[in-house]
CSV table of C-alpha atoms in Angstrom, one decimal:
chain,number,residue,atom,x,y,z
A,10,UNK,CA,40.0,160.1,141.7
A,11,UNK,CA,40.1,157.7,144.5
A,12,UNK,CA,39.0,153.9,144.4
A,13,UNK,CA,37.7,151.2,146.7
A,14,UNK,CA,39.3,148.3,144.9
A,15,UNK,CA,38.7,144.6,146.3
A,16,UNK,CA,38.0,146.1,149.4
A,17,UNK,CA,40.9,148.4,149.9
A,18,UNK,CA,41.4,152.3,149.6
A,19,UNK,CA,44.5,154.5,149.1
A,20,UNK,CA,46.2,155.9,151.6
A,21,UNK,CA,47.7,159.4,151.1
A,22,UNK,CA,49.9,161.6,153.8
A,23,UNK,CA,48.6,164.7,153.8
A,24,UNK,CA,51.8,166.6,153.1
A,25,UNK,CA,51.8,164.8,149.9
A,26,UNK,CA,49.4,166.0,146.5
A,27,UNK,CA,47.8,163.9,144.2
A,28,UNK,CA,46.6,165.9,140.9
A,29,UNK,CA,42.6,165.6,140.4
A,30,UNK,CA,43.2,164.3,137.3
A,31,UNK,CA,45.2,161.2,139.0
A,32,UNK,CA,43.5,157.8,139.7
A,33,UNK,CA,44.9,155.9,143.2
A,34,UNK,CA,42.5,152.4,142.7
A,35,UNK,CA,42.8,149.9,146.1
A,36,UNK,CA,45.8,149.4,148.1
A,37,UNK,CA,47.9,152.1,147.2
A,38,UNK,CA,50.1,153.8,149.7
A,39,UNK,CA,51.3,157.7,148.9
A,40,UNK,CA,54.2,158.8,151.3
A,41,UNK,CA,55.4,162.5,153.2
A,42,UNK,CA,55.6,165.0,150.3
A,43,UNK,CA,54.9,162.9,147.3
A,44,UNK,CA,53.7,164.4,144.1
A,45,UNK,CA,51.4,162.4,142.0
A,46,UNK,CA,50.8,164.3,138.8
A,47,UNK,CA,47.9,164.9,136.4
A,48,UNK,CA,46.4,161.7,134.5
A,49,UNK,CA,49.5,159.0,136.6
A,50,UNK,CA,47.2,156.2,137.2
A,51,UNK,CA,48.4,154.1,140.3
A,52,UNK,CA,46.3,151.0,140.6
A,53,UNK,CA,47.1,148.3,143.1
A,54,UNK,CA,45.1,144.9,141.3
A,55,UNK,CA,45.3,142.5,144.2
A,56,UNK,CA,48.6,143.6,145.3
A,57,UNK,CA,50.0,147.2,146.4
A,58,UNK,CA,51.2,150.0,145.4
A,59,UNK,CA,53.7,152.0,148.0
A,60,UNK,CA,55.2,155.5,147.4
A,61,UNK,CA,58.1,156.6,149.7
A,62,UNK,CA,58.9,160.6,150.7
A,63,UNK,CA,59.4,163.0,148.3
A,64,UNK,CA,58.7,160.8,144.7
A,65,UNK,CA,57.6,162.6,141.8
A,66,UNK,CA,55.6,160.8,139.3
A,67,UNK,CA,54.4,162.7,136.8
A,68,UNK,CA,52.1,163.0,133.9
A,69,UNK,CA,50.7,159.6,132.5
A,70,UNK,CA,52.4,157.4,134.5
A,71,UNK,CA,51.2,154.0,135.1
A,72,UNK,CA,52.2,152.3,138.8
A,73,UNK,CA,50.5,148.5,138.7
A,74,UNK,CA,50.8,146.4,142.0
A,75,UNK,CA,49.9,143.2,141.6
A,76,UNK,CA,49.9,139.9,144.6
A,77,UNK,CA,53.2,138.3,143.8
A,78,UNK,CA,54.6,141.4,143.0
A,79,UNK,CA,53.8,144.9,144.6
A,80,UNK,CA,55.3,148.0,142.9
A,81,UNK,CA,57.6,149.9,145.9
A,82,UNK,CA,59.2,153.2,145.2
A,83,UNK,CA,61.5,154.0,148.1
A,84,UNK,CA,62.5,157.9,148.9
A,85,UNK,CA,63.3,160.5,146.7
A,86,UNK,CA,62.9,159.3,143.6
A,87,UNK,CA,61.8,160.7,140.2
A,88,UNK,CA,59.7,159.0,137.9
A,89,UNK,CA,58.9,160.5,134.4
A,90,UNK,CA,55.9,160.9,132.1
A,91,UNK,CA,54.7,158.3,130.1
A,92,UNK,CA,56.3,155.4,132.3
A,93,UNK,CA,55.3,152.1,133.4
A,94,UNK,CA,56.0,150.8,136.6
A,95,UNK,CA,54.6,147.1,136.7
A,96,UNK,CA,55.1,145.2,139.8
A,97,UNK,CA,58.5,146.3,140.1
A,98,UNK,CA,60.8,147.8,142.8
A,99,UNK,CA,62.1,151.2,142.4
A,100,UNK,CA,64.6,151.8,145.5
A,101,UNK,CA,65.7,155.6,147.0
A,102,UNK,CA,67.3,158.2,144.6
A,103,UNK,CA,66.7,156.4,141.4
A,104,UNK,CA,65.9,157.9,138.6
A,105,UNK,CA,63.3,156.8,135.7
A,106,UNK,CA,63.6,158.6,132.9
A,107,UNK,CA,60.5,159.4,130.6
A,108,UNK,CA,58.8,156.4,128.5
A,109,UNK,CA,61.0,153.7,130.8
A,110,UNK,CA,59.1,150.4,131.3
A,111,UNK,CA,59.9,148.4,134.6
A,112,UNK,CA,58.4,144.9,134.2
A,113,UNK,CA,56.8,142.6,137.2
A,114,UNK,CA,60.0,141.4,139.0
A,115,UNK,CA,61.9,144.1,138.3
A,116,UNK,CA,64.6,145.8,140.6
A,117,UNK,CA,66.2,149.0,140.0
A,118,UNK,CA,68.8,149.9,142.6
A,119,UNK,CA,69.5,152.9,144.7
A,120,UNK,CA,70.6,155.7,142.6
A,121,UNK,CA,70.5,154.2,139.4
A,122,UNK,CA,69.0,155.3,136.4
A,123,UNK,CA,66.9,153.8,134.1
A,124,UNK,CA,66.8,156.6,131.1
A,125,UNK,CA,64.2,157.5,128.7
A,126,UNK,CA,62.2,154.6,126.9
A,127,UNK,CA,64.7,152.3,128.7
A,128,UNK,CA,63.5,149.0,129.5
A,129,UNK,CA,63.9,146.7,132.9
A,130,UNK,CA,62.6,143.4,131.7
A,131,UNK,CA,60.8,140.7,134.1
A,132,UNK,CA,62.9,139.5,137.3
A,133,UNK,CA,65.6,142.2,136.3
A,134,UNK,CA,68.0,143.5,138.7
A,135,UNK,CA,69.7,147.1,137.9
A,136,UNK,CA,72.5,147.2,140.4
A,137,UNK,CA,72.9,150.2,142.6
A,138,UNK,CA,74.1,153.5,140.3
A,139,UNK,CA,74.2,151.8,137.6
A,140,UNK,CA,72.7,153.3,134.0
A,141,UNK,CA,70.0,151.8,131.7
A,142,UNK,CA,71.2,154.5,128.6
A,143,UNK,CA,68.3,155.7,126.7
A,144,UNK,CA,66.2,153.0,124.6
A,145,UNK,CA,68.3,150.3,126.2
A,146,UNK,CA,67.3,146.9,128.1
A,147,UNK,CA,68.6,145.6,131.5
A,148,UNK,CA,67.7,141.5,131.2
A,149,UNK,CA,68.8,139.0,134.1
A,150,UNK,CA,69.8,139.4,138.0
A,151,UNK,CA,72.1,140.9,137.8
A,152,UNK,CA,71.0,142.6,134.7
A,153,UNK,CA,73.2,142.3,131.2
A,154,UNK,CA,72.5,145.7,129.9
A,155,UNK,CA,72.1,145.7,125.8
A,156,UNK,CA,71.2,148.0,123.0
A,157,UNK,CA,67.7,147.4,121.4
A,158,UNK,CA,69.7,145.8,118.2
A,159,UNK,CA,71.4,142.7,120.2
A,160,UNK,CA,67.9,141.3,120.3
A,161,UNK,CA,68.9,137.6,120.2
A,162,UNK,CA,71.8,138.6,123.1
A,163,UNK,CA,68.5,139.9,124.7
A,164,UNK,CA,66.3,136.9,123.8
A,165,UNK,CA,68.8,134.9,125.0
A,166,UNK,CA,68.9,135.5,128.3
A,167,UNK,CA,64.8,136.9,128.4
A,168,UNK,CA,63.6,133.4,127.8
A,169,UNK,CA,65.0,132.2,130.7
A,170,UNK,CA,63.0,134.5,133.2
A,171,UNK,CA,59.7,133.5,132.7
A,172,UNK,CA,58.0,136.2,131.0
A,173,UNK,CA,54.7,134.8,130.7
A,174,UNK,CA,54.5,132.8,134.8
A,175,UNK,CA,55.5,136.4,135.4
A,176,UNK,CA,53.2,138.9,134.5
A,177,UNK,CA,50.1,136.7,133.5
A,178,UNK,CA,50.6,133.8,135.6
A,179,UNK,CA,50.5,131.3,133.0
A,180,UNK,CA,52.7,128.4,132.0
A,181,UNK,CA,54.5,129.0,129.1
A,182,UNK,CA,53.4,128.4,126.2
A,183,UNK,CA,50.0,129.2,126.6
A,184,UNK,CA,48.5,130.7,123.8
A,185,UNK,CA,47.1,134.1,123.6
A,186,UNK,CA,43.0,132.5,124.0
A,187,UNK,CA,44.4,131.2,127.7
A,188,UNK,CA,45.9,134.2,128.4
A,189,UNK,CA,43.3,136.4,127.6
A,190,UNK,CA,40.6,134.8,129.4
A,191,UNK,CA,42.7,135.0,132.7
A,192,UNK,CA,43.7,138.3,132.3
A,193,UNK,CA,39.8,139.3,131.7
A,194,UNK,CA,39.1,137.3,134.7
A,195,UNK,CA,41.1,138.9,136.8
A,196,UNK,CA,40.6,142.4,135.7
A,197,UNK,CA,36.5,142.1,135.6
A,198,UNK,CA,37.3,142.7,139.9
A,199,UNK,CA,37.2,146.2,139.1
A,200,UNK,CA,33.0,145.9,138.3
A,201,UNK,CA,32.9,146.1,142.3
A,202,UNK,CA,35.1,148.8,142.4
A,203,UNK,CA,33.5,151.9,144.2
A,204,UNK,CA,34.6,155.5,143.6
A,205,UNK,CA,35.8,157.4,147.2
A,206,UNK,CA,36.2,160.9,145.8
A,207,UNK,CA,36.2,162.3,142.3
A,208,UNK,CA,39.2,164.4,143.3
Protein backbone atom coordinates (compact mmCIF):
# COMPACT_ATOMS: atom_id res chain seq x y z
CA UNK A 1 0.00 0.00 0.00
CA UNK A 2 1.11 3.40 -0.88
CA UNK A 3 0.47 6.70 1.23
CA UNK A 4 0.18 10.45 0.75
CA UNK A 5 1.56 11.45 4.10
CA UNK A 6 1.79 15.35 5.08
CA UNK A 7 1.79 15.95 1.52
CA UNK A 8 4.39 13.63 0.35
CA UNK A 9 4.29 10.17 -1.69
CA UNK A 10 6.87 7.32 -2.01
CA UNK A 11 9.01 7.10 -4.58
CA UNK A 12 9.88 3.69 -5.91
CA UNK A 13 12.50 2.77 -9.00
CA UNK A 14 10.85 0.59 -11.01
CA UNK A 15 13.52 -2.16 -11.03
CA UNK A 16 12.84 -2.39 -7.42
CA UNK A 17 9.49 -4.55 -5.75
CA UNK A 18 7.58 -3.70 -2.96
CA UNK A 19 5.38 -6.76 -1.70
CA UNK A 20 1.45 -5.77 -1.66
CA UNK A 21 1.35 -6.50 1.64
CA UNK A 22 4.09 -3.60 2.37
CA UNK A 23 3.05 -0.08 3.45
CA UNK A 24 5.50 2.99 1.92
CA UNK A 25 3.55 6.19 4.01
CA UNK A 26 5.00 9.88 2.79
CA UNK A 27 8.48 10.65 1.92
CA UNK A 28 9.97 7.42 1.38
CA UNK A 29 12.50 6.81 -1.23
CA UNK A 30 13.02 2.99 -2.67
CA UNK A 31 16.22 2.63 -4.73
CA UNK A 32 17.48 0.32 -8.23
CA UNK A 33 16.59 -3.21 -7.29
CA UNK A 34 15.35 -3.02 -3.77
CA UNK A 35 13.25 -5.61 -2.32
CA UNK A 36 10.64 -4.48 0.23
CA UNK A 37 9.06 -7.65 1.59
CA UNK A 38 5.57 -8.67 2.78
CA UNK A 39 3.95 -6.72 5.85
CA UNK A 40 7.79 -4.14 6.19
CA UNK A 41 6.12 -1.00 6.97
CA UNK A 42 8.35 2.06 5.92
CA UNK A 43 6.81 5.21 7.07
CA UNK A 44 8.51 8.59 6.73
CA UNK A 45 6.55 10.81 9.89
CA UNK A 46 7.74 14.32 8.93
CA UNK A 47 11.12 13.22 7.93
CA UNK A 48 12.34 10.50 5.19
CA UNK A 49 12.82 7.38 4.58
CA UNK A 50 15.67 6.57 1.71
CA UNK A 51 16.54 2.99 0.39
CA UNK A 52 19.87 2.62 -1.59
CA UNK A 53 20.34 -0.31 -4.56
CA UNK A 54 19.93 -3.63 -3.91
CA UNK A 55 18.55 -3.59 0.11
CA UNK A 56 16.53 -6.34 1.27
CA UNK A 57 14.10 -5.71 3.95
CA UNK A 58 12.12 -8.30 4.71
CA UNK A 59 9.13 -9.46 6.49
CA UNK A 60 7.83 -7.11 9.41
CA UNK A 61 10.24 -4.70 9.26
CA UNK A 62 9.60 -1.27 10.56
CA UNK A 63 11.79 1.77 8.77
CA UNK A 64 10.58 5.21 10.67
CA UNK A 65 12.00 8.64 9.29
CA UNK A 66 11.38 11.21 11.29
CA UNK A 67 12.61 15.41 10.84
CA UNK A 68 15.75 15.52 12.90
CA UNK A 69 16.43 12.25 11.99
CA UNK A 70 15.77 10.45 8.58
CA UNK A 71 16.31 6.67 8.31
CA UNK A 72 19.09 6.13 5.24
CA UNK A 73 20.09 2.69 4.19
CA UNK A 74 22.93 3.00 1.73
CA UNK A 75 23.62 0.05 -1.03
CA UNK A 76 23.51 -3.50 -0.63
CA UNK A 77 22.42 -3.99 2.54
CA UNK A 78 20.29 -6.66 4.23
CA UNK A 79 17.93 -6.03 6.74
CA UNK A 80 16.06 -8.91 8.63
CA UNK A 81 12.51 -9.70 9.71
CA UNK A 82 11.09 -8.31 12.64
CA UNK A 83 13.62 -5.23 12.84
CA UNK A 84 13.35 -1.76 13.64
CA UNK A 85 15.01 0.87 11.88
CA UNK A 86 14.16 4.25 13.77
CA UNK A 87 15.69 7.31 12.39
CA UNK A 88 18.81 5.77 12.05
CA UNK A 89 21.58 5.42 9.36
CA UNK A 90 22.36 2.12 8.02
CA UNK A 91 25.42 2.61 5.54
CA UNK A 92 26.50 0.07 2.26
CA UNK A 93 27.03 -3.68 2.94
CA UNK A 94 25.88 -3.80 6.47
CA UNK A 95 24.18 -6.31 7.77
CA UNK A 96 21.06 -6.28 10.40
CA UNK A 97 20.35 -9.29 11.66
CA UNK A 98 16.68 -10.38 12.48
CA UNK A 99 14.79 -8.67 15.65
CA UNK A 100 17.85 -5.77 15.65
CA UNK A 101 16.64 -2.41 16.87
CA UNK A 102 18.42 0.76 15.52
CA UNK A 103 17.39 3.76 17.59
CA UNK A 104 16.85 7.64 16.23
CA UNK A 105 20.57 8.82 16.00
CA UNK A 106 21.89 5.73 15.32
CA UNK A 107 24.92 4.91 12.95
CA UNK A 108 25.88 1.65 11.81
CA UNK A 109 28.98 1.57 9.55
CA UNK A 110 29.83 0.08 6.32
CA UNK A 111 30.01 -3.52 6.52
CA UNK A 112 29.20 -3.96 9.94
CA UNK A 113 26.82 -6.14 11.53
CA UNK A 114 24.41 -5.60 13.94
CA UNK A 115 23.19 -9.49 14.70
CA UNK A 116 19.91 -10.85 15.71
CA UNK A 117 17.88 -8.94 18.50
CA UNK A 118 21.02 -6.69 18.78
CA UNK A 119 20.53 -3.27 19.85
CA UNK A 120 22.02 0.30 18.51
CA UNK A 121 20.84 2.64 21.17
CA UNK A 122 20.10 6.54 20.49
CA UNK A 123 23.08 8.67 18.96
CA UNK A 124 25.10 5.29 18.54
CA UNK A 125 27.86 4.93 16.30
CA UNK A 126 28.93 1.13 15.08
CA UNK A 127 32.24 1.65 13.47
CA UNK A 128 32.80 0.38 10.01
CA UNK A 129 33.01 -3.90 10.20
CA UNK A 130 32.53 -3.90 13.40
CA UNK A 131 30.00 -6.69 15.18
CA UNK A 132 26.94 -6.00 17.46
CA UNK A 133 26.92 -10.15 18.58
CA UNK A 134 23.57 -11.41 19.00
CA UNK A 135 21.31 -9.81 21.92
CA UNK A 136 24.04 -7.30 22.45
CA UNK A 137 24.03 -3.32 22.75
CA UNK A 138 26.30 -0.75 21.00
CA UNK A 139 25.82 2.60 23.44
CA UNK A 140 27.93 5.90 22.69
CA UNK A 141 29.91 7.45 19.52
CA UNK A 142 31.88 5.50 19.17
CA UNK A 143 29.80 2.76 20.52
CA UNK A 144 31.04 0.63 23.79
CA UNK A 145 29.59 -2.69 22.78
CA UNK A 146 28.11 -4.74 26.05
CA UNK A 147 26.22 -7.83 26.80
CA UNK A 148 22.52 -7.34 27.94
CA UNK A 149 23.73 -8.22 31.74
CA UNK A 150 26.29 -5.13 32.13
CA UNK A 151 23.12 -3.09 32.32
CA UNK A 152 24.53 -0.39 34.71
CA UNK A 153 27.97 -0.32 32.22
CA UNK A 154 25.03 0.26 29.64
CA UNK A 155 23.07 2.81 31.79
CA UNK A 156 25.98 4.39 32.31
CA UNK A 157 26.90 5.67 29.36
CA UNK A 158 22.86 5.61 27.82
CA UNK A 159 21.97 8.44 30.16
CA UNK A 160 24.16 10.55 28.77
CA UNK A 161 22.73 10.48 25.09
CA UNK A 162 19.56 11.89 25.54
CA UNK A 163 17.10 9.26 25.13
CA UNK A 164 14.01 11.01 25.69
CA UNK A 165 15.21 14.85 23.44
CA UNK A 166 15.89 11.99 21.11
CA UNK A 167 13.12 10.10 20.04
CA UNK A 168 10.21 12.13 21.59
CA UNK A 169 11.57 15.47 21.67
CA UNK A 170 11.05 16.15 25.13
CA UNK A 171 13.27 17.43 27.98
CA UNK A 172 14.14 14.92 30.29
CA UNK A 173 12.39 14.18 32.75
CA UNK A 174 9.15 14.55 31.40
CA UNK A 175 6.82 12.23 32.58
CA UNK A 176 4.94 9.75 30.59
CA UNK A 177 1.36 12.24 30.53
CA UNK A 178 3.86 14.87 28.51
CA UNK A 179 5.12 12.45 26.50
CA UNK A 180 2.16 10.87 25.48
CA UNK A 181 0.22 13.84 24.60
CA UNK A 182 3.11 14.91 22.13
CA UNK A 183 3.60 11.78 20.64
CA UNK A 184 -0.44 11.58 20.01
CA UNK A 185 -0.12 14.99 18.55
CA UNK A 186 2.22 14.26 16.32
CA UNK A 187 1.04 10.97 15.12
CA UNK A 188 -2.85 12.21 14.74
CA UNK A 189 -1.08 13.79 11.04
CA UNK A 190 -1.78 10.63 9.68
CA UNK A 191 -5.93 11.48 9.87
CA UNK A 192 -5.05 13.44 6.51
CA UNK A 193 -3.20 10.74 5.14
CA UNK A 194 -4.60 9.59 1.68
CA UNK A 195 -4.17 6.12 0.26
CA UNK A 196 -2.29 6.22 -3.51
CA UNK A 197 -2.66 2.47 -4.35
CA UNK A 198 -3.80 -0.46 -2.28
CA UNK A 199 -0.90 -2.35 -3.87
Amino acid sequence: MRIEHRGERPQVDPSAYVAPTAVLSGAVTIGAGARILHGAVLTAEDGEVRIGARVVVMEHTLIRGRATHPAVVGDDVMIGPHTHVNGAIVESEAFIATGASLFPGAVVGAGAEVRINGVVQVNSRVEPGAVVPIGWVAVGDPATILSPERHDEIWAIQRTLDFTGTVYGTPAPSGMREIMRRQSEYYGAHDADVIISEE
